[in-house]
CSV table of C-alpha atoms in Angstrom, one decimal:
chain,number,residue,atom,x,y,z
A,1,MET,CA,38.4,176.1,-82.9
A,2,HIS,CA,36.7,180.3,-84.5
A,3,TRP,CA,35.1,180.3,-87.4
A,4,PHE,CA,37.6,181.9,-90.0
A,5,ASP,CA,37.3,181.5,-93.7
A,6,TYR,CA,39.1,180.1,-96.7
A,7,CYS,CA,40.6,180.2,-99.5
A,8,ALA,CA,43.2,178.5,-101.9
A,9,PRO,CA,44.7,180.4,-104.9
A,10,LYS,CA,45.8,179.4,-107.5
A,11,GLY,CA,48.6,180.9,-108.5
A,12,LEU,CA,51.2,183.4,-107.2
A,13,GLU,CA,49.5,187.1,-107.9
A,14,GLU,CA,46.0,186.6,-106.7
A,15,ALA,CA,47.6,185.2,-103.4
A,16,LEU,CA,49.7,188.9,-103.2
A,17,ASP,CA,46.3,190.4,-103.8
A,18,ILE,CA,44.9,188.5,-101.3
A,19,PHE,CA,46.9,188.9,-98.8
A,20,ALA,CA,47.9,192.6,-99.9
A,21,GLU,CA,43.7,193.3,-99.1
A,22,TYR,CA,43.8,191.0,-95.8
A,23,GLY,CA,47.6,192.1,-94.2
A,24,GLU,CA,47.5,190.7,-90.7
A,25,ARG,CA,43.5,189.1,-91.3
A,26,ALA,CA,45.2,186.4,-93.2
A,27,ARG,CA,47.4,183.6,-92.2
A,28,ALA,CA,49.5,181.3,-94.7
A,29,LEU,CA,48.4,177.5,-95.0
A,30,ALA,CA,50.7,175.3,-96.1
A,31,GLY,CA,52.0,172.0,-93.9
A,32,GLY,CA,49.8,173.5,-91.5
A,33,THR,CA,51.6,171.9,-88.4
A,34,ASP,CA,51.7,174.3,-86.4
A,35,LEU,CA,49.8,177.0,-87.7
A,36,ILE,CA,46.7,174.3,-86.8
A,37,LEU,CA,48.4,173.8,-83.9
A,38,PHE,CA,48.1,177.8,-83.0
A,39,MET,CA,44.8,178.3,-83.6
A,40,GLU,CA,43.5,175.7,-82.2
A,41,ARG,CA,45.1,177.3,-78.9
A,42,GLY,CA,43.8,180.2,-80.1
A,43,ARG,CA,46.8,182.0,-79.9
A,44,LEU,CA,45.9,182.0,-83.4
A,45,GLU,CA,42.7,184.0,-84.6
A,46,PRO,CA,43.4,184.7,-88.7
A,47,ASP,CA,39.8,185.4,-90.5
A,48,LEU,CA,41.1,184.6,-93.6
A,49,VAL,CA,43.0,180.9,-94.0
A,50,VAL,CA,44.3,180.6,-97.6
A,51,GLU,CA,46.0,177.8,-98.7
A,52,ILE,CA,49.2,178.1,-100.6
A,53,PRO,CA,49.2,177.1,-103.7
A,54,PHE,CA,51.2,174.2,-105.4
A,55,CYS,CA,53.3,175.6,-107.9
A,56,PRO,CA,55.9,177.4,-108.8
A,57,PRO,CA,58.1,179.0,-106.9
A,58,PHE,CA,56.7,178.0,-103.7
A,59,VAL,CA,57.5,174.2,-104.8
A,60,GLY,CA,59.9,172.3,-106.3
A,61,MET,CA,64.3,172.1,-106.0
A,62,GLU,CA,66.9,172.8,-108.4
A,63,ALA,CA,70.2,173.8,-108.1
A,64,THR,CA,72.5,175.5,-110.7
A,65,ASN,CA,76.3,177.2,-110.9
A,66,SER,CA,76.0,179.3,-108.1
A,67,HIS,CA,73.0,178.4,-105.6
A,68,ILE,CA,70.3,175.6,-104.9
A,69,ARG,CA,66.8,177.0,-105.3
A,70,ILE,CA,64.5,175.3,-103.1
A,71,GLY,CA,60.6,176.3,-103.1
A,72,SER,CA,58.9,177.8,-99.1
A,73,ARG,CA,56.3,174.6,-100.1
A,74,THR,CA,59.0,171.5,-99.8
A,75,THR,CA,58.8,169.4,-97.5
A,76,MET,CA,61.3,168.0,-94.6
A,77,ARG,CA,60.7,164.3,-96.3
A,78,GLU,CA,61.0,165.9,-99.6
A,79,LEU,CA,64.9,167.7,-98.0
A,80,GLU,CA,65.3,164.3,-96.6
A,81,THR,CA,65.3,161.8,-99.4
A,82,SER,CA,66.3,164.4,-101.9
A,83,SER,CA,69.4,163.0,-103.0
A,84,LEU,CA,70.1,166.3,-105.0
A,85,ILE,CA,69.8,167.9,-100.9
A,86,ARG,CA,71.5,164.5,-100.2
A,87,GLU,CA,74.5,165.3,-102.4
A,88,LYS,CA,74.9,169.1,-102.6
A,89,ILE,CA,74.0,170.1,-98.3
A,90,SER,CA,72.8,167.0,-97.1
A,91,ILE,CA,73.1,168.8,-93.9
A,92,LEU,CA,69.2,170.1,-94.3
A,93,ALA,CA,68.7,166.6,-95.1
A,94,ASP,CA,70.0,165.1,-91.8
A,95,ALA,CA,68.2,168.9,-89.8
A,96,ALA,CA,64.8,167.3,-91.6
A,97,SER,CA,65.1,163.9,-91.0
A,98,LYS,CA,64.9,164.8,-87.1
A,99,VAL,CA,61.6,167.3,-87.9
A,100,GLY,CA,58.7,165.5,-86.0
A,101,SER,CA,57.6,162.0,-86.6
A,102,LEU,CA,57.3,160.6,-91.2
A,103,GLN,CA,53.6,162.0,-90.6
A,104,ILE,CA,54.3,165.7,-89.8
A,105,ARG,CA,57.0,165.6,-91.4
A,106,ASN,CA,54.5,164.4,-94.9
A,107,LEU,CA,53.0,167.8,-94.3
A,108,ALA,CA,55.3,169.9,-92.4
A,109,THR,CA,57.5,172.5,-95.3
A,110,ILE,CA,60.8,174.3,-94.7
A,111,GLY,CA,58.9,177.7,-95.4
A,112,GLY,CA,56.7,176.6,-92.5
A,113,ASN,CA,59.3,176.2,-90.2
A,114,ILE,CA,61.6,179.6,-90.9
A,115,CYS,CA,58.2,181.8,-90.3
A,116,THR,CA,57.1,180.1,-87.2
A,117,ALA,CA,60.4,181.7,-86.4
A,118,SER,CA,60.6,178.7,-83.3
A,119,PRO,CA,64.1,179.4,-81.3
A,120,ALA,CA,63.8,175.6,-81.6
A,121,GLY,CA,62.8,175.1,-85.3
A,122,ASP,CA,65.4,172.0,-86.3
A,123,THR,CA,66.4,172.8,-89.7
A,124,LEU,CA,66.9,176.4,-88.3
A,125,PRO,CA,70.8,176.0,-87.3
A,126,ALA,CA,71.4,174.2,-90.7
A,127,LEU,CA,70.2,177.6,-92.7
A,128,LEU,CA,72.1,179.8,-91.0
A,129,VAL,CA,75.7,177.8,-91.3
A,130,LEU,CA,74.9,177.1,-95.2
A,131,ASP,CA,73.9,181.0,-94.8
A,132,ALA,CA,70.8,180.7,-96.4
A,133,SER,CA,68.8,183.6,-97.6
A,134,VAL,CA,64.5,183.7,-98.0
A,135,LYS,CA,63.1,185.6,-100.3
A,136,LEU,CA,59.8,187.7,-100.4
A,137,VAL,CA,57.2,188.8,-102.4
A,138,SER,CA,54.7,191.1,-102.2
A,139,LYS,CA,52.4,193.2,-104.8
A,140,SER,CA,55.1,195.9,-104.6
A,141,GLY,CA,58.3,193.9,-104.5
A,142,GLU,CA,60.5,191.0,-104.2
A,143,ARG,CA,63.3,191.4,-101.5
A,144,LEU,CA,66.2,188.8,-100.7
A,145,VAL,CA,66.6,188.7,-97.0
A,146,PRO,CA,69.2,187.1,-95.2
A,147,LEU,CA,68.6,184.0,-92.7
A,148,ARG,CA,70.7,185.6,-91.0
A,149,GLU,CA,68.5,188.7,-90.2
A,150,PHE,CA,65.5,187.1,-90.9
A,151,PHE,CA,64.3,186.4,-87.0
A,152,VAL,CA,63.7,189.2,-84.0
A,153,GLY,CA,62.2,187.4,-81.4
A,154,PRO,CA,60.6,184.2,-80.3
A,155,GLY,CA,57.9,183.6,-84.2
A,156,GLU,CA,58.5,187.5,-85.2
A,157,THR,CA,60.4,187.5,-88.5
A,158,VAL,CA,60.2,190.9,-90.7
A,159,ARG,CA,58.2,189.9,-92.9
A,160,GLN,CA,55.6,192.0,-93.4
A,161,PRO,CA,52.0,190.8,-93.1
A,162,ASN,CA,51.4,191.3,-97.2
A,163,GLU,CA,54.3,189.1,-98.3
A,164,LEU,CA,54.7,185.5,-98.7
A,165,LEU,CA,58.6,183.5,-98.3
A,166,THR,CA,58.0,181.7,-101.6
A,167,GLU,CA,61.5,180.2,-102.3
A,168,VAL,CA,65.3,179.1,-100.5
A,169,ILE,CA,68.4,180.3,-101.7
A,170,VAL,CA,71.3,178.4,-100.2
A,171,PRO,CA,75.0,178.8,-102.2
A,172,LEU,CA,76.4,175.9,-102.5
A,173,PRO,CA,78.9,175.2,-100.4
A,174,PRO,CA,83.1,174.4,-101.8
A,175,SER,CA,83.8,171.4,-102.0
A,176,HIS,CA,87.3,171.6,-99.8
A,177,SER,CA,84.2,172.2,-96.9
A,178,GLY,CA,82.2,169.3,-94.4
A,179,TYR,CA,78.8,169.9,-92.3
A,180,SER,CA,77.8,168.7,-88.9
A,181,PHE,CA,73.8,168.4,-87.3
A,182,TYR,CA,72.7,167.0,-84.4
A,183,LYS,CA,69.6,168.1,-82.5
A,184,LEU,CA,69.6,167.2,-78.4
A,185,SER,CA,66.2,165.9,-77.0
A,186,VAL,CA,64.9,163.8,-74.3
A,187,ARG,CA,63.3,161.8,-76.8
A,188,ARG,CA,64.9,160.3,-80.2
A,189,TYR,CA,61.3,161.7,-82.4
A,190,MET,CA,58.2,164.4,-81.8
A,191,ASP,CA,60.9,165.9,-78.5
A,192,ILE,CA,61.4,170.1,-79.6
A,193,ALA,CA,65.5,170.3,-79.1
A,194,ILE,CA,66.3,170.8,-75.8
A,195,VAL,CA,69.8,171.8,-77.3
A,196,ASN,CA,70.3,171.6,-81.7
A,197,ALA,CA,73.6,173.0,-83.0
A,198,ALA,CA,75.5,172.7,-86.4
A,199,ALA,CA,78.1,173.7,-88.1
A,200,PHE,CA,80.3,174.0,-91.3
A,201,VAL,CA,83.8,174.7,-91.9
A,202,ALA,CA,86.1,174.5,-94.6
A,203,VAL,CA,90.1,173.9,-95.6
A,204,ASN,CA,92.6,174.3,-97.5
A,205,GLU,CA,95.7,172.6,-98.8
A,206,ASN,CA,97.0,172.6,-95.0
A,207,GLY,CA,94.4,171.7,-93.1
A,208,PHE,CA,93.6,175.0,-92.2
A,209,ILE,CA,90.3,176.3,-91.2
A,210,THR,CA,89.7,178.8,-93.7
A,211,ASP,CA,85.9,179.5,-93.1
A,212,ALA,CA,83.1,178.4,-90.4
A,213,LYS,CA,80.2,178.8,-89.4
A,214,ILE,CA,78.2,178.1,-86.0
A,215,ALA,CA,75.1,178.4,-85.4
A,216,LEU,CA,72.8,177.8,-82.3
A,217,GLY,CA,69.6,176.1,-81.3
A,218,SER,CA,66.4,176.4,-78.2
A,219,VAL,CA,69.3,178.6,-75.9
A,220,ALA,CA,68.2,182.2,-77.1
A,221,PRO,CA,65.3,184.4,-78.1
A,222,THR,CA,66.4,183.4,-81.6
A,223,PRO,CA,68.5,180.6,-83.2
A,224,ILE,CA,71.3,182.0,-83.6
A,225,ARG,CA,75.1,182.4,-85.3
A,226,ALA,CA,77.8,182.2,-82.9
A,227,TYR,CA,80.7,185.0,-84.5
A,228,GLU,CA,83.2,184.8,-82.0
A,229,ALA,CA,83.9,181.2,-81.9
A,230,GLU,CA,83.9,181.0,-85.4
A,231,GLU,CA,86.6,183.8,-85.8
A,232,ARG,CA,88.1,181.9,-83.3
A,233,LEU,CA,89.0,179.0,-85.9
A,234,LYS,CA,89.7,180.7,-88.5
A,235,GLY,CA,93.2,180.5,-89.4
A,236,ASN,CA,93.8,177.3,-86.9
A,237,SER,CA,93.3,173.2,-87.7
A,238,ILE,CA,91.4,171.3,-85.1
A,239,SER,CA,92.7,170.2,-81.3
A,240,ASP,CA,91.6,169.9,-78.3
A,241,ILE,CA,93.1,173.5,-76.9
A,242,LEU,CA,91.4,175.3,-79.6
A,243,LEU,CA,87.8,172.7,-79.4
A,244,ASP,CA,87.6,173.8,-75.4
A,245,GLU,CA,88.1,177.8,-76.5
A,246,VAL,CA,85.1,177.7,-79.0
A,247,GLY,CA,83.0,175.6,-77.5
A,248,LYS,CA,83.4,178.4,-74.2
A,249,LEU,CA,82.7,181.6,-77.0
A,250,ALA,CA,80.1,179.3,-78.0
A,251,GLN,CA,78.9,179.3,-74.4
A,252,GLU,CA,79.2,183.2,-74.0
A,253,ALA,CA,76.9,183.2,-77.3
A,254,SER,CA,73.9,181.3,-75.8
A,255,SER,CA,71.3,182.7,-73.6
A,256,PRO,CA,69.1,179.9,-72.5
A,257,ILE,CA,65.9,180.0,-70.3
A,258,THR,CA,64.7,177.3,-68.0
A,259,ASP,CA,61.5,175.1,-68.9
A,260,GLN,CA,60.0,171.8,-69.3
A,261,ARG,CA,63.2,170.3,-71.1
A,262,GLY,CA,65.7,171.4,-69.5
A,263,THR,CA,67.6,174.4,-67.3
A,264,ALA,CA,69.8,177.1,-68.0
A,265,GLU,CA,72.7,175.6,-66.5
A,266,TYR,CA,71.7,172.0,-68.5
A,267,ARG,CA,71.5,174.3,-71.7
A,268,ARG,CA,74.9,175.5,-71.5
A,269,ILE,CA,76.9,172.8,-70.1
A,270,MET,CA,75.6,171.0,-73.5
A,271,VAL,CA,75.8,173.8,-76.0
A,272,TYR,CA,79.4,173.6,-74.5
A,273,ARG,CA,79.9,170.3,-75.2
A,274,LEU,CA,77.3,170.0,-78.7
A,275,THR,CA,79.4,173.0,-80.0
A,276,LYS,CA,83.2,171.5,-79.6
A,277,ARG,CA,81.6,167.6,-81.9
A,278,VAL,CA,79.8,169.1,-84.8
A,279,VAL,CA,83.0,171.1,-85.7
A,280,LYS,CA,85.3,168.5,-84.9
A,281,GLU,CA,82.6,165.9,-86.8
A,282,ALA,CA,82.6,169.4,-89.4
A,283,TYR,CA,86.4,169.9,-89.9
A,284,GLU,CA,87.2,165.8,-90.1
A,285,ARG,CA,84.5,165.9,-93.1
A,286,ALA,CA,86.1,169.1,-94.7
A,287,VAL,CA,89.3,167.2,-94.5
A,288,ALA,CA,88.3,163.6,-95.9
A,289,ARG,CA,86.5,165.5,-98.5
A,290,ASN,CA,90.0,167.9,-99.8
A,291,GLN,CA,92.0,164.3,-99.6
A,292,MET,CA,89.6,163.1,-102.3
């Protein structure tokens, strides 16, 4: 690993001053589960590593009448075990529980998972169907970016070198809705996903779908939404024919590659099957909640 300087600012303003001065020459350190590995392999060689402060707005989770705010330094283990997350947006707790080992989840943060921008990031499809946004802050101001607009390529985002991701904002879902997430990997723990699939479904009192979101990971240069598949679901109730059509539309939205974890053809097949699975499960959960 190359030589670098390290600093630990005490608050947001001090951290923003540092990134305003250093820009691309600085890298933020939270859990470090990706950053340290990339530095060891020579993929990143920052002049300065900046420890993200353990203070607001980077830490903490809280709910309002309209949304849940999650500090970017929140760990996967905190998401996995949080009663708030499990009660309000359980799909995020489920996805966080699939990240690496327990040791990794005690370090890895939601902000790091988002900013690493891996096409296979486990929490990213869940956050996409939750319609999450991220708050980016710099010395010149702040902006709220929908997560669906945040990723531009493998490891690439719209975040500027002088900006810090401080918070993740998740709208509270309607009561008559359900979610489902599935991670396909060779081993249950540690492995990077072959395919990730997530679905959100909202229904009316008659069981017809009023809203739907489908997100996929590890099957395109970025995590993606399957918009045509979502539109096909709206206004309908679930049937085998509809699920078949939706699975095929999601398959068409994907553009997987062949790597050591699986072939492109295998990934396409699993997109079809897993989309059907998570959509059906999300629909059943929405109907069950609607009947309570």
